[in-house]
PDB file of C-alpha atoms in Angstrom:
ATOM      1  CA  THR A  61     -52.875  84.676 -45.633  1.00 29.00           C
ATOM      2  CA  LEU A  62     -51.209  83.674 -48.915  1.00 31.00           C
ATOM      3  CA  ALA A  63     -49.365  80.736 -47.155  1.00 32.00           C
ATOM      4  CA  GLY A  64     -49.918  77.153 -48.165  1.00 35.00           C
ATOM      5  CA  HIS A  65     -48.767  74.174 -50.175  1.00 35.00           C
ATOM      6  CA  GLN A  66     -47.461  74.887 -53.669  1.00 41.00           C
ATOM      7  CA  GLY A  67     -46.484  71.449 -54.608  1.00 41.00           C
ATOM      8  CA  ASN A  68     -43.917  69.995 -56.865  1.00 40.00           C
ATOM      9  CA  ASP A  69     -46.031  67.808 -58.973  1.00 42.00           C
ATOM     10  CA  LYS A  70     -45.476  67.564 -62.677  1.00 40.00           C
ATOM     11  CA  PRO A  71     -48.156  68.876 -64.908  1.00 40.00           C
ATOM     12  CA  GLY A  72     -50.189  65.957 -66.257  1.00 40.00           C
ATOM     13  CA  HIS A  73     -48.652  63.322 -64.018  1.00 41.00           C
ATOM     14  CA  HIS A  74     -51.746  61.932 -62.352  1.00 40.00           C
ATOM     15  CA  ASN A  75     -50.702  58.191 -62.810  1.00 40.00           C
ATOM     16  CA  HIS A  76     -52.039  58.269 -66.250  1.00 41.00           C
ATOM     17  CA  PRO A  77     -53.922  56.131 -67.639  1.00 34.00           C
ATOM     18  CA  ILE A  78     -55.716  55.562 -64.344  1.00 37.00           C
ATOM     19  CA  CYS A  79     -55.664  59.191 -63.381  1.00 49.00           C
ATOM     20  CA  ARG A  80     -55.774  58.596 -59.704  1.00 44.00           C
ATOM     21  CA  PRO A  81     -56.332  61.920 -57.739  1.00 46.00           C
ATOM     22  CA  ILE A  82     -52.845  62.506 -56.157  1.00 44.00           C
ATOM     23  CA  LEU A  83     -52.182  66.263 -55.495  1.00 50.00           C
ATOM     24  CA  MET A  84     -54.985  68.814 -55.285  1.00 52.00           C
ATOM     25  CA  ASN A  85     -55.568  71.957 -53.567  1.00 53.00           C
ATOM     26  CA  LYS A  86     -57.989  72.903 -50.827  1.00 60.00           C
ATOM     27  CA  ASN A  87     -59.242  75.986 -52.673  1.00 76.00           C
ATOM     28  CA  PHE A  88     -60.159  73.796 -55.670  1.00 86.00           C
ATOM     29  CA  THR A  89     -62.247  71.415 -53.609  1.00 89.00           C
ATOM     30  CA  GLN A  90     -64.021  74.237 -51.661  1.00 89.00           C
ATOM     31  CA  LEU A  91     -64.927  75.818 -54.939  1.00 91.00           C
ATOM     32  CA  THR A  92     -66.050  72.699 -56.832  1.00 93.00           C
ATOM     33  CA  PHE A  93     -66.996  69.895 -54.549  1.00 94.00           C
ATOM     34  CA  THR A  94     -70.597  70.904 -53.954  1.00 95.00           C
ATOM     35  CA  ASP A  95     -73.327  68.606 -52.194  1.00 97.00           C
ATOM     36  CA  SER A  96     -74.255  67.352 -55.620  1.00 98.00           C
ATOM     37  CA  VAL A  97     -70.772  66.667 -56.703  1.00 97.00           C
ATOM     38  CA  LYS A  98     -70.075  64.775 -53.420  1.00 97.00           C
ATOM     39  CA  LYS A  99     -73.148  62.667 -54.075  1.00 97.00           C
ATOM     40  CA  ALA A 100     -71.944  61.867 -57.653  1.00 98.00           C
ATOM     41  CA  GLN A 101     -68.520  60.831 -56.214  1.00 97.00           C
ATOM     42  CA  GLU A 102     -70.247  58.665 -53.571  1.00 96.00           C
ATOM     43  CA  HIS A 103     -72.313  56.996 -56.261  1.00 97.00           C
ATOM     44  CA  TYR A 104     -69.391  56.272 -58.527  1.00 96.00           C
ATOM     45  CA  GLY A 105     -66.989  55.202 -55.854  1.00 96.00           C
ATOM     46  CA  THR A 106     -64.555  58.001 -55.670  1.00 94.00           C
ATOM     47  CA  ARG A 107     -65.688  59.799 -52.558  1.00 95.00           C
ATOM     48  CA  HIS A 108     -63.378  58.214 -50.009  1.00 92.00           C
ATOM     49  CA  ALA A 109     -60.253  59.231 -52.034  1.00 88.00           C
ATOM     50  CA  TYR A 110     -61.433  62.719 -52.660  1.00 89.00           C
ATOM     51  CA  ALA A 111     -62.476  63.277 -49.105  1.00 90.00           C
ATOM     52  CA  ARG A 112     -58.864  62.847 -48.174  1.00 84.00           C
ATOM     53  CA  MET A 113     -57.687  65.308 -50.826  1.00 81.00           C
ATOM     54  CA  GLU A 114     -60.003  67.951 -49.230  1.00 84.00           C
ATOM     55  CA  GLN A 115     -57.557  68.178 -46.287  1.00 81.00           C
ATOM     56  CA  ALA A 116     -54.606  69.036 -48.431  1.00 77.00           C
ATOM     57  CA  GLY A 117     -53.000  72.484 -47.922  1.00 75.00           C
ATOM     58  CA  ASP A 118     -54.033  75.559 -50.035  1.00 79.00           C
ATOM     59  CA  ARG A 119     -52.491  75.890 -53.500  1.00 77.00           C
ATOM     60  CA  TYR A 120     -53.406  79.020 -55.572  1.00 84.00           C
ATOM     61  CA  LEU A 121     -50.027  80.873 -55.899  1.00 91.00           C
ATOM     62  CA  LEU A 122     -48.470  80.081 -59.273  1.00 94.00           C
ATOM     63  CA  THR A 123     -44.920  78.600 -59.205  1.00 94.00           C
ATOM     64  CA  ALA A 124     -42.424  79.124 -61.926  1.00 96.00           C
ATOM     65  CA  LYS A 125     -43.903  75.978 -63.712  1.00 95.00           C
ATOM     66  CA  GLU A 126     -47.327  77.473 -63.837  1.00 96.00           C
ATOM     67  CA  MET A 127     -45.987  80.862 -64.964  1.00 97.00           C
ATOM     68  CA  ALA A 128     -43.950  79.463 -67.746  1.00 97.00           C
ATOM     69  CA  TYR A 129     -46.728  77.281 -68.946  1.00 97.00           C
ATOM     70  CA  ILE A 130     -49.311  80.065 -68.985  1.00 97.00           C
ATOM     71  CA  GLU A 131     -46.902  82.545 -70.856  1.00 96.00           C
ATOM     72  CA  SER A 132     -46.198  79.852 -73.487  1.00 95.00           C
ATOM     73  CA  ARG A 133     -49.879  79.384 -74.410  1.00 95.00           C
ATOM     74  CA  ASP A 134     -51.546  80.977 -77.543  1.00 94.00           C
ATOM     75  CA  SER A 135     -54.989  80.335 -76.536  1.00 95.00           C
ATOM     76  CA  PHE A 136     -57.220  79.256 -73.799  1.00 97.00           C
ATOM     77  CA  TYR A 137     -60.988  78.561 -73.156  1.00 98.00           C
ATOM     78  CA  MET A 138     -63.074  80.635 -70.724  1.00 98.00           C
ATOM     79  CA  ALA A 139     -66.274  79.706 -69.123  1.00 98.00           C
ATOM     80  CA  THR A 140     -68.821  82.295 -67.796  1.00 98.00           C
ATOM     81  CA  VAL A 141     -72.492  82.378 -66.780  1.00 97.00           C
ATOM     82  CA  GLY A 142     -75.242  84.679 -67.746  1.00 97.00           C
ATOM     83  CA  GLU A 143     -77.983  86.045 -65.444  1.00 96.00           C
ATOM     84  CA  ASN A 144     -80.294  83.331 -66.938  1.00 97.00           C
ATOM     85  CA  GLY A 145     -77.981  80.557 -65.523  1.00 96.00           C
ATOM     86  CA  TRP A 146     -76.850  79.451 -68.969  1.00 97.00           C
ATOM     87  CA  PRO A 147     -73.000  78.910 -69.260  1.00 97.00           C
ATOM     88  CA  TYR A 148     -70.933  80.168 -72.267  1.00 98.00           C
ATOM     89  CA  VAL A 149     -67.535  79.104 -73.248  1.00 98.00           C
ATOM     90  CA  GLN A 150     -65.398  81.244 -75.333  1.00 95.00           C
ATOM     91  CA  PHE A 151     -62.097  80.475 -77.070  1.00 95.00           C
ATOM     92  CA  ARG A 152     -59.597  83.284 -76.650  1.00 93.00           C
ATOM     93  CA  GLY A 153     -56.462  83.248 -78.938  1.00 90.00           C
ATOM     94  CA  GLY A 154     -53.462  85.369 -79.786  1.00 89.00           C
ATOM     95  CA  PRO A 155     -49.725  85.415 -80.042  1.00 89.00           C
ATOM     96  CA  LYS A 156     -47.959  83.178 -77.554  1.00 92.00           C
ATOM     97  CA  GLY A 157     -47.758  84.987 -74.244  1.00 92.00           C
ATOM     98  CA  PHE A 158     -50.662  87.311 -74.722  1.00 94.00           C
ATOM     99  CA  LEU A 159     -51.988  85.995 -71.363  1.00 96.00           C
ATOM    100  CA  LYS A 160     -49.545  87.549 -69.122  1.00 96.00           C
ATOM    101  CA  VAL A 161     -48.508  86.731 -65.563  1.00 97.00           C
ATOM    102  CA  ILE A 162     -48.534  89.989 -63.375  1.00 95.00           C
ATOM    103  CA  ASP A 163     -47.672  88.249 -60.238  1.00 95.00           C
ATOM    104  CA  ALA A 164     -48.080  84.865 -58.505  1.00 95.00           C
ATOM    105  CA  SER A 165     -51.852  85.154 -58.122  1.00 94.00           C
ATOM    106  CA  THR A 166     -52.800  87.547 -61.010  1.00 96.00           C
ATOM    107  CA  LEU A 167     -53.015  87.280 -64.768  1.00 97.00           C
ATOM    108  CA  GLY A 168     -54.120  89.770 -67.403  1.00 97.00           C
ATOM    109  CA  TYR A 169     -54.736  90.149 -71.056  1.00 95.00           C
ATOM    110  CA  ALA A 170     -55.561  92.791 -73.549  1.00 93.00           C
ATOM    111  CA  ASP A 171     -59.166  92.248 -74.841  1.00 90.00           C
ATOM    112  CA  PHE A 172     -59.239  92.769 -78.533  1.00 85.00           C
ATOM    113  CA  ARG A 173     -62.257  93.946 -80.572  1.00 81.00           C
ATOM    114  CA  GLY A 174     -64.097  90.935 -81.935  1.00 80.00           C
ATOM    115  CA  ASN A 175     -67.550  90.183 -83.358  1.00 84.00           C
ATOM    116  CA  GLY A 176     -69.287  92.640 -81.113  1.00 88.00           C
ATOM    117  CA  GLN A 177     -71.521  90.256 -79.246  1.00 94.00           C
ATOM    118  CA  TYR A 178     -69.788  90.838 -75.969  1.00 94.00           C
ATOM    119  CA  ILE A 179     -71.269  87.856 -74.306  1.00 96.00           C
ATOM    120  CA  SER A 180     -68.196  87.034 -72.024  1.00 96.00           C
ATOM    121  CA  THR A 181     -67.915  90.642 -71.226  1.00 95.00           C
ATOM    122  CA  GLY A 182     -71.519  91.032 -70.266  1.00 96.00           C
ATOM    123  CA  ASN A 183     -71.569  87.916 -68.277  1.00 97.00           C
ATOM    124  CA  LEU A 184     -68.559  89.017 -66.322  1.00 97.00           C
ATOM    125  CA  GLN A 185     -70.166  92.388 -65.380  1.00 95.00           C
ATOM    126  CA  ALA A 186     -72.939  90.412 -63.837  1.00 96.00           C
ATOM    127  CA  ASP A 187     -70.994  87.617 -62.162  1.00 97.00           C
ATOM    128  CA  ASN A 188     -67.081  88.289 -62.260  1.00 97.00           C
ATOM    129  CA  ARG A 189     -66.261  84.624 -61.697  1.00 97.00           C
ATOM    130  CA  ALA A 190     -64.859  82.658 -64.528  1.00 98.00           C
ATOM    131  CA  SER A 191     -63.009  79.306 -65.165  1.00 97.00           C
ATOM    132  CA  LEU A 192     -60.134  78.835 -67.678  1.00 98.00           C
ATOM    133  CA  ILE A 193     -58.570  75.703 -69.368  1.00 97.00           C
ATOM    134  CA  LEU A 194     -55.155  76.167 -70.921  1.00 97.00           C
ATOM    135  CA  MET A 195     -54.331  73.344 -73.237  1.00 96.00           C
ATOM    136  CA  ASP A 196     -51.018  71.951 -74.521  1.00 94.00           C
ATOM    137  CA  TYR A 197     -52.077  69.330 -76.922  1.00 93.00           C
ATOM    138  CA  PRO A 198     -48.749  67.896 -78.114  1.00 92.00           C
ATOM    139  CA  THR A 199     -47.735  67.034 -74.435  1.00 92.00           C
ATOM    140  CA  GLN A 200     -51.294  66.297 -73.433  1.00 93.00           C
ATOM    141  CA  GLN A 201     -51.425  68.773 -70.569  1.00 94.00           C
ATOM    142  CA  ARG A 202     -54.183  71.013 -69.285  1.00 95.00           C
ATOM    143  CA  LEU A 203     -54.200  73.550 -66.537  1.00 96.00           C
ATOM    144  CA  LYS A 204     -57.489  74.557 -65.027  1.00 95.00           C
ATOM    145  CA  LEU A 205     -57.903  77.915 -63.290  1.00 96.00           C
ATOM    146  CA  TRP A 206     -60.690  79.431 -61.132  1.00 95.00           C
ATOM    147  CA  VAL A 207     -60.626  83.276 -61.187  1.00 96.00           C
ATOM    148  CA  GLU A 208     -62.397  86.524 -60.284  1.00 96.00           C
ATOM    149  CA  THR A 209     -62.206  89.051 -63.091  1.00 97.00           C
ATOM    150  CA  SER A 210     -61.768  92.799 -63.233  1.00 96.00           C
ATOM    151  CA  ILE A 211     -62.563  94.696 -66.645  1.00 96.00           C
ATOM    152  CA  ILE A 212     -60.861  97.978 -67.047  1.00 94.00           C
ATOM    153  CA  GLU A 213     -61.449 100.235 -70.220  1.00 90.00           C
ATOM    154  CA  ALA A 214     -57.928 100.387 -72.026  1.00 86.00           C
ATOM    155  CA  LYS A 215     -58.022 104.324 -72.193  1.00 87.00           C
ATOM    156  CA  GLU A 216     -58.589 104.371 -68.280  1.00 90.00           C
ATOM    157  CA  ASN A 217     -55.261 102.867 -67.420  1.00 90.00           C
ATOM    158  CA  GLU A 218     -52.464 103.474 -70.000  1.00 87.00           C
ATOM    159  CA  GLU A 219     -49.667 102.029 -67.970  1.00 90.00           C
ATOM    160  CA  LEU A 220     -51.565  98.676 -67.603  1.00 92.00           C
ATOM    161  CA  ALA A 221     -52.521  98.787 -71.267  1.00 89.00           C
ATOM    162  CA  SER A 222     -48.850  99.243 -72.168  1.00 88.00           C
ATOM    163  CA  GLN A 223     -47.944  96.210 -69.932  1.00 91.00           C
ATOM    164  CA  LEU A 224     -50.427  94.053 -71.558  1.00 93.00           C
ATOM    165  CA  THR A 225     -50.002  95.183 -75.112  1.00 89.00           C
ATOM    166  CA  ILE A 226     -48.534  92.731 -77.566  1.00 85.00           C
ATOM    167  CA  PRO A 227     -45.859  94.346 -79.745  1.00 83.00           C
ATOM    168  CA  ASP A 228     -46.503  94.162 -83.444  1.00 81.00           C
ATOM    169  CA  TYR A 229     -49.896  92.513 -83.069  1.00 81.00           C
ATOM    170  CA  LYS A 230     -52.385  94.343 -85.209  1.00 79.00           C
ATOM    171  CA  ALA A 231     -55.652  94.292 -83.270  1.00 76.00           C
ATOM    172  CA  ARG A 232     -57.715  96.999 -81.566  1.00 80.00           C
ATOM    173  CA  ILE A 233     -57.687  96.808 -77.757  1.00 85.00           C
ATOM    174  CA  GLU A 234     -60.920  97.683 -76.081  1.00 87.00           C
ATOM    175  CA  ARG A 235     -60.552  96.386 -72.568  1.00 92.00           C
ATOM    176  CA  LEU A 236     -58.122  94.969 -70.112  1.00 95.00           C
ATOM    177  CA  VAL A 237     -59.062  91.945 -68.268  1.00 97.00           C
ATOM    178  CA  ILE A 238     -57.430  91.118 -64.913  1.00 97.00           C
ATOM    179  CA  LEU A 239     -57.761  87.632 -63.500  1.00 97.00           C
ATOM    180  CA  THR A 240     -57.174  87.130 -59.777  1.00 95.00           C
ATOM    181  CA  ILE A 241     -56.628  83.452 -59.265  1.00 95.00           C
ATOM    182  CA  LYS A 242     -58.599  81.692 -56.614  1.00 93.00           C
ATOM    183  CA  ALA A 243     -57.548  78.080 -57.366  1.00 92.00           C
ATOM    184  CA  TYR A 244     -55.827  75.902 -60.060  1.00 92.00           C
ATOM    185  CA  ASP A 245     -55.372  72.370 -60.800  1.00 90.00           C
ATOM    186  CA  TRP A 246     -53.368  70.270 -63.264  1.00 89.00           C
ATOM    187  CA  ASN A 247     -55.803  67.975 -64.867  1.00 83.00           C
ATOM    188  CA  CYS A 248     -55.424  64.342 -65.976  1.00 83.00           C
ATOM    189  CA  PRO A 249     -53.889  63.915 -69.492  1.00 85.00           C
ATOM    190  CA  GLN A 250     -56.255  61.006 -70.297  1.00 86.00           C
ATOM    191  CA  HIS A 251     -58.361  61.405 -73.470  1.00 90.00           C
ATOM    192  CA  ILE A 252     -56.433  64.354 -74.855  1.00 91.00           C
ATOM    193  CA  THR A 253     -55.755  63.882 -78.562  1.00 91.00           C
ATOM    194  CA  PRO A 254     -52.410  65.272 -79.447  1.00 90.00           C
ATOM    195  CA  ARG A 255     -52.541  68.157 -82.016  1.00 91.00           C
ATOM    196  CA  TYR A 256     -49.752  70.199 -83.439  1.00 91.00           C
ATOM    197  CA  THR A 257     -49.543  73.748 -84.872  1.00 88.00           C
ATOM    198  CA  GLU A 258     -47.633  74.393 -88.145  1.00 88.00           C
ATOM    199  CA  GLU A 259     -44.784  75.807 -85.898  1.00 87.00           C
ATOM    200  CA  GLU A 260     -44.757  72.587 -83.829  1.00 87.00           C
ATOM    201  CA  LEU A 261     -44.606  70.367 -86.774  1.00 89.00           C
ATOM    202  CA  MET A 262     -41.784  72.342 -88.437  1.00 87.00           C
ATOM    203  CA  ALA A 263     -39.901  71.980 -85.127  1.00 87.00           C
ATOM    204  CA  LEU A 264     -40.484  68.327 -84.948  1.00 86.00           C
ATOM    205  CA  GLU A 265     -39.249  67.788 -88.429  1.00 83.00           C
ATOM    206  CA  GLY A 266     -36.232  70.053 -87.823  1.00 77.00           C
ATOM    207  CA  VAL A 267     -37.133  72.600 -90.447  1.00 60.00           C
TER     208      VAL A 267
END
């Protein structure tokens, strides 16, 4: 079922600067708290607190808060793993809103032609799991997503291609990437250095 706790916690509000774990989701802990992770938590004294968090309700359906945050981003980082076990992190960028919310558990974006290495594309064909981090540097927020992906050639689904197309953005679309959300978590804001785009600086200065 898709039932479960959605939470009303504000992004980035994890009792900064201590960053105590407050609200997490069961899916997140199931995917990430492996035996070795639990041993590390035990060693560094956080296991007791996080053991309680593992009993929290599921949370993987996006609320209006997450949807608005995602659709206001102009970039994200995506991690995949190759057949040889080596991880790879790719920066994805575009106009604000290029990563689109299809529904409460599905995202999608048009994959533009790049340098032709196809590392992420190849990795996802071997293992469709990926992790994303979406940053908001000025407000020191970050949203982590764990997803399963589907890659569709743009010419094979014109309706979906039209839905994911960015008007007036001059780039060649090669693929459509659909992301099914398995878990998400708002991360601690600690150690995020505020950075501003030219547009954000102009807004601050009232230009």
